[in-house]
Coordinates of C-alpha atoms in Angstrom, one line a residue:
M14 CA -0.1 0.0 0.1
V15 CA 2.8 2.4 0.9
T16 CA 4.7 1.6 -2.3
K17 CA 1.7 2.1 -4.4
F18 CA 1.0 5.5 -2.7
Y19 CA 4.7 6.6 -3.0
R20 CA 4.6 5.7 -6.7
S21 CA 1.4 7.6 -7.2
V22 CA 2.7 10.7 -5.5
N23 CA 6.0 10.5 -7.3
N24 CA 4.4 10.3 -10.6
D25 CA 2.0 13.0 -10.1
F26 CA 4.9 15.2 -8.9
V27 CA 7.0 14.4 -11.9
D28 CA 4.1 15.3 -14.3
A29 CA 3.3 18.4 -12.5
I30 CA 7.0 19.7 -12.7
I31 CA 7.3 18.8 -16.4
F32 CA 4.0 20.4 -17.4
R33 CA 4.8 23.6 -15.5
H34 CA 7.6 24.4 -17.9
V35 CA 9.5 26.3 -15.2
P36 CA 12.2 25.0 -13.1
P37 CA 11.1 24.3 -9.6
A38 CA 12.0 26.8 -6.8
Y39 CA 15.4 26.3 -5.2
E40 CA 13.6 25.6 -1.9
T41 CA 12.1 22.4 -3.6
I42 CA 15.5 21.3 -4.9
I43 CA 17.2 21.9 -1.6
L44 CA 14.6 19.8 0.2
A45 CA 14.5 17.1 -2.4
F46 CA 18.3 16.5 -2.2
K47 CA 18.0 16.4 1.7
I48 CA 15.2 13.9 2.0
L49 CA 15.3 11.7 -1.1
P50 CA 17.7 8.8 -1.9
S51 CA 20.5 9.6 -4.3
A52 CA 19.2 7.2 -6.8
S53 CA 15.7 8.9 -6.9
N54 CA 14.3 9.6 -10.4
V55 CA 12.9 12.9 -9.0
L56 CA 16.4 14.1 -8.4
D57 CA 17.3 13.2 -12.0
L58 CA 14.2 15.1 -13.0
L59 CA 15.1 18.3 -10.9
V60 CA 18.6 18.3 -12.5
D61 CA 17.3 17.8 -16.1
V62 CA 14.6 20.4 -15.7
H63 CA 17.2 22.8 -14.2
W64 CA 19.7 22.7 -16.9
Q65 CA 17.3 22.3 -19.8
R66 CA 14.8 25.0 -18.9
A67 CA 16.6 27.5 -16.7
D68 CA 15.8 31.0 -17.6
A69 CA 18.6 33.4 -16.6
D70 CA 16.3 36.5 -16.4
R71 CA 13.9 34.6 -14.3
L72 CA 16.5 33.3 -12.0
W73 CA 18.2 36.7 -11.4
R74 CA 15.0 38.4 -10.6
N75 CA 13.6 35.5 -8.7
A76 CA 13.0 35.6 -4.8
D77 CA 15.0 32.4 -4.8
L78 CA 18.3 34.3 -5.5
P79 CA 19.4 34.3 -1.8
L80 CA 18.9 30.4 -1.6
R81 CA 21.3 29.9 -4.5
T82 CA 24.3 29.6 -2.2
Q83 CA 22.4 26.8 -0.4
L84 CA 21.9 24.5 -3.3
P85 CA 23.3 21.2 -2.6
Q86 CA 26.8 20.7 -4.0
V87 CA 25.6 17.1 -5.4
F88 CA 22.9 19.0 -7.3
L89 CA 25.3 21.5 -8.7
L90 CA 27.7 18.7 -9.7
R91 CA 25.1 16.8 -11.4
V92 CA 24.0 19.8 -13.4
M93 CA 27.5 20.5 -14.4
D94 CA 28.2 17.0 -15.4
R95 CA 25.1 16.9 -17.5
L96 CA 26.2 20.1 -19.3
M97 CA 29.7 18.9 -19.8
W98 CA 28.5 15.7 -21.2
M99 CA 26.2 17.3 -23.6
N100 CA 28.9 19.8 -24.7
C101 CA 31.4 16.9 -25.3
A102 CA 29.0 14.3 -26.6
W103 CA 29.8 13.0 -30.1
K104 CA 26.0 12.6 -30.6
K105 CA 24.0 15.6 -29.2
Q106 CA 21.0 13.9 -27.7
V107 CA 18.9 15.7 -25.2
F108 CA 16.8 13.5 -23.0
P109 CA 13.2 14.8 -23.6
L110 CA 11.5 15.8 -20.7
D111 CA 8.1 14.8 -22.4
K112 CA 9.4 11.3 -21.9
R113 CA 7.9 11.2 -18.3
C114 CA 8.2 7.4 -18.0
S115 CA 11.8 7.7 -17.4
Y116 CA 11.2 9.7 -14.2
H117 CA 8.1 7.8 -12.9
E118 CA 8.4 4.8 -10.6
H119 CA 7.5 1.5 -12.0
E120 CA 6.8 -1.9 -10.3
S121 CA 8.3 -3.8 -13.4
E122 CA 9.4 -3.4 -17.0
S123 CA 5.9 -4.3 -18.1
S124 CA 4.2 -1.6 -16.1
E125 CA 6.8 0.9 -17.5
L126 CA 5.8 -0.3 -21.0
E127 CA 2.1 0.2 -20.2
C128 CA 3.1 3.7 -19.0
Q129 CA 4.7 4.5 -22.3
I130 CA 1.8 3.1 -24.2
T131 CA -0.6 5.1 -22.1
L132 CA 1.2 8.2 -22.5
G133 CA 1.6 7.7 -26.3
Q134 CA 5.3 7.6 -26.1
T135 CA 5.7 4.6 -28.4
R136 CA 4.9 6.5 -31.5
K137 CA 6.8 8.7 -33.9
G138 CA 10.3 8.5 -32.8
H139 CA 9.8 8.2 -29.0
L140 CA 10.4 4.4 -29.1
R141 CA 13.4 4.7 -31.4
H142 CA 15.0 7.2 -28.7
S143 CA 14.2 4.9 -25.8
L144 CA 16.1 2.1 -27.7
S145 CA 19.1 4.3 -28.6
L146 CA 22.0 5.0 -26.3
K147 CA 21.0 7.2 -23.5
Y148 CA 23.3 9.6 -21.8
P149 CA 24.5 9.0 -18.3
R150 CA 22.0 10.4 -15.8
R151 CA 24.0 10.1 -12.7
P152 CA 27.8 10.5 -12.3
E153 CA 28.3 6.9 -11.3
E154 CA 27.0 6.0 -14.8
L155 CA 30.1 7.6 -16.3
V156 CA 32.5 5.1 -14.7
N157 CA 32.2 1.8 -16.7
T158 CA 31.1 2.4 -20.2
K159 CA 31.3 -1.3 -21.0
E160 CA 28.6 -2.0 -18.5
N161 CA 26.6 1.1 -19.7
E162 CA 26.9 -0.3 -23.3
A163 CA 25.5 -3.7 -22.3
A164 CA 22.8 -2.1 -20.2
N165 CA 21.6 -0.1 -23.1
D166 CA 21.7 -3.0 -25.5
V167 CA 18.1 -4.1 -26.3
G168 CA 17.8 -7.8 -26.3
P169 CA 15.4 -9.8 -28.4
D170 CA 13.0 -10.4 -25.6
I171 CA 12.5 -6.7 -25.0
K172 CA 12.1 -6.0 -28.7
A173 CA 9.5 -8.8 -28.9
R174 CA 7.4 -7.4 -26.1
L175 CA 7.7 -3.9 -27.6
M176 CA 6.5 -5.2 -31.0
R177 CA 3.6 -6.8 -29.3
A178 CA 2.6 -3.6 -27.6
L179 CA 2.6 -1.6 -30.7
P180 CA -0.3 -1.0 -33.0
Q181 CA -0.9 -3.7 -35.7
E182 CA 0.3 -1.3 -38.4
Y183 CA 3.7 -1.1 -36.9
Q184 CA 3.9 -4.9 -36.2
E185 CA 3.5 -5.5 -40.0
R186 CA 6.7 -3.9 -40.9
D187 CA 9.0 -6.8 -40.0
G188 CA 10.7 -5.1 -37.2
D189 CA 11.0 -1.8 -38.8
L190 CA 9.3 0.3 -36.2
F191 CA 9.2 3.4 -38.1
S192 CA 8.9 4.3 -41.7
D193 CA 10.5 7.5 -43.2
E194 CA 7.0 9.0 -43.4
D195 CA 6.5 8.6 -39.7
L196 CA 9.6 10.6 -38.7

């Protein structure tokens, strides 16, 4: 019961942050980094929203300005790591915030797949993005690239499940999920 409630609150919070199109207040960031475990998807979201949607004018005029010095060091390092990775990446690939499932808490891979289908994230390029190499979301993911490559490899079991979950028109394309006209 608690786990289901936690997942529900987490997912509603994620959706609310993404749909606001404004980075959360510094007070929210400070509190989240104080109370949530370091592997929390919510912390990843706060980092991603901050570096992708930060508006300098709003930040400088904001009442949050005095709190800037209290931002957690780990938050600032994660933002810096993300920016450096994006600037140095051979393949510029921004993790889209509209891909909310990556920040939601899921019981299993099948519930994550259901979530993606429900939100319509298996259409027109979204699935292709989820099957491609993702950038490291936490500093510890930068360490062992061989393991990361293996983790990003999509095996035949997952591809088969994804194909069954797609509408019939996509299943008839013999494994080619998207035609050129879809993209």
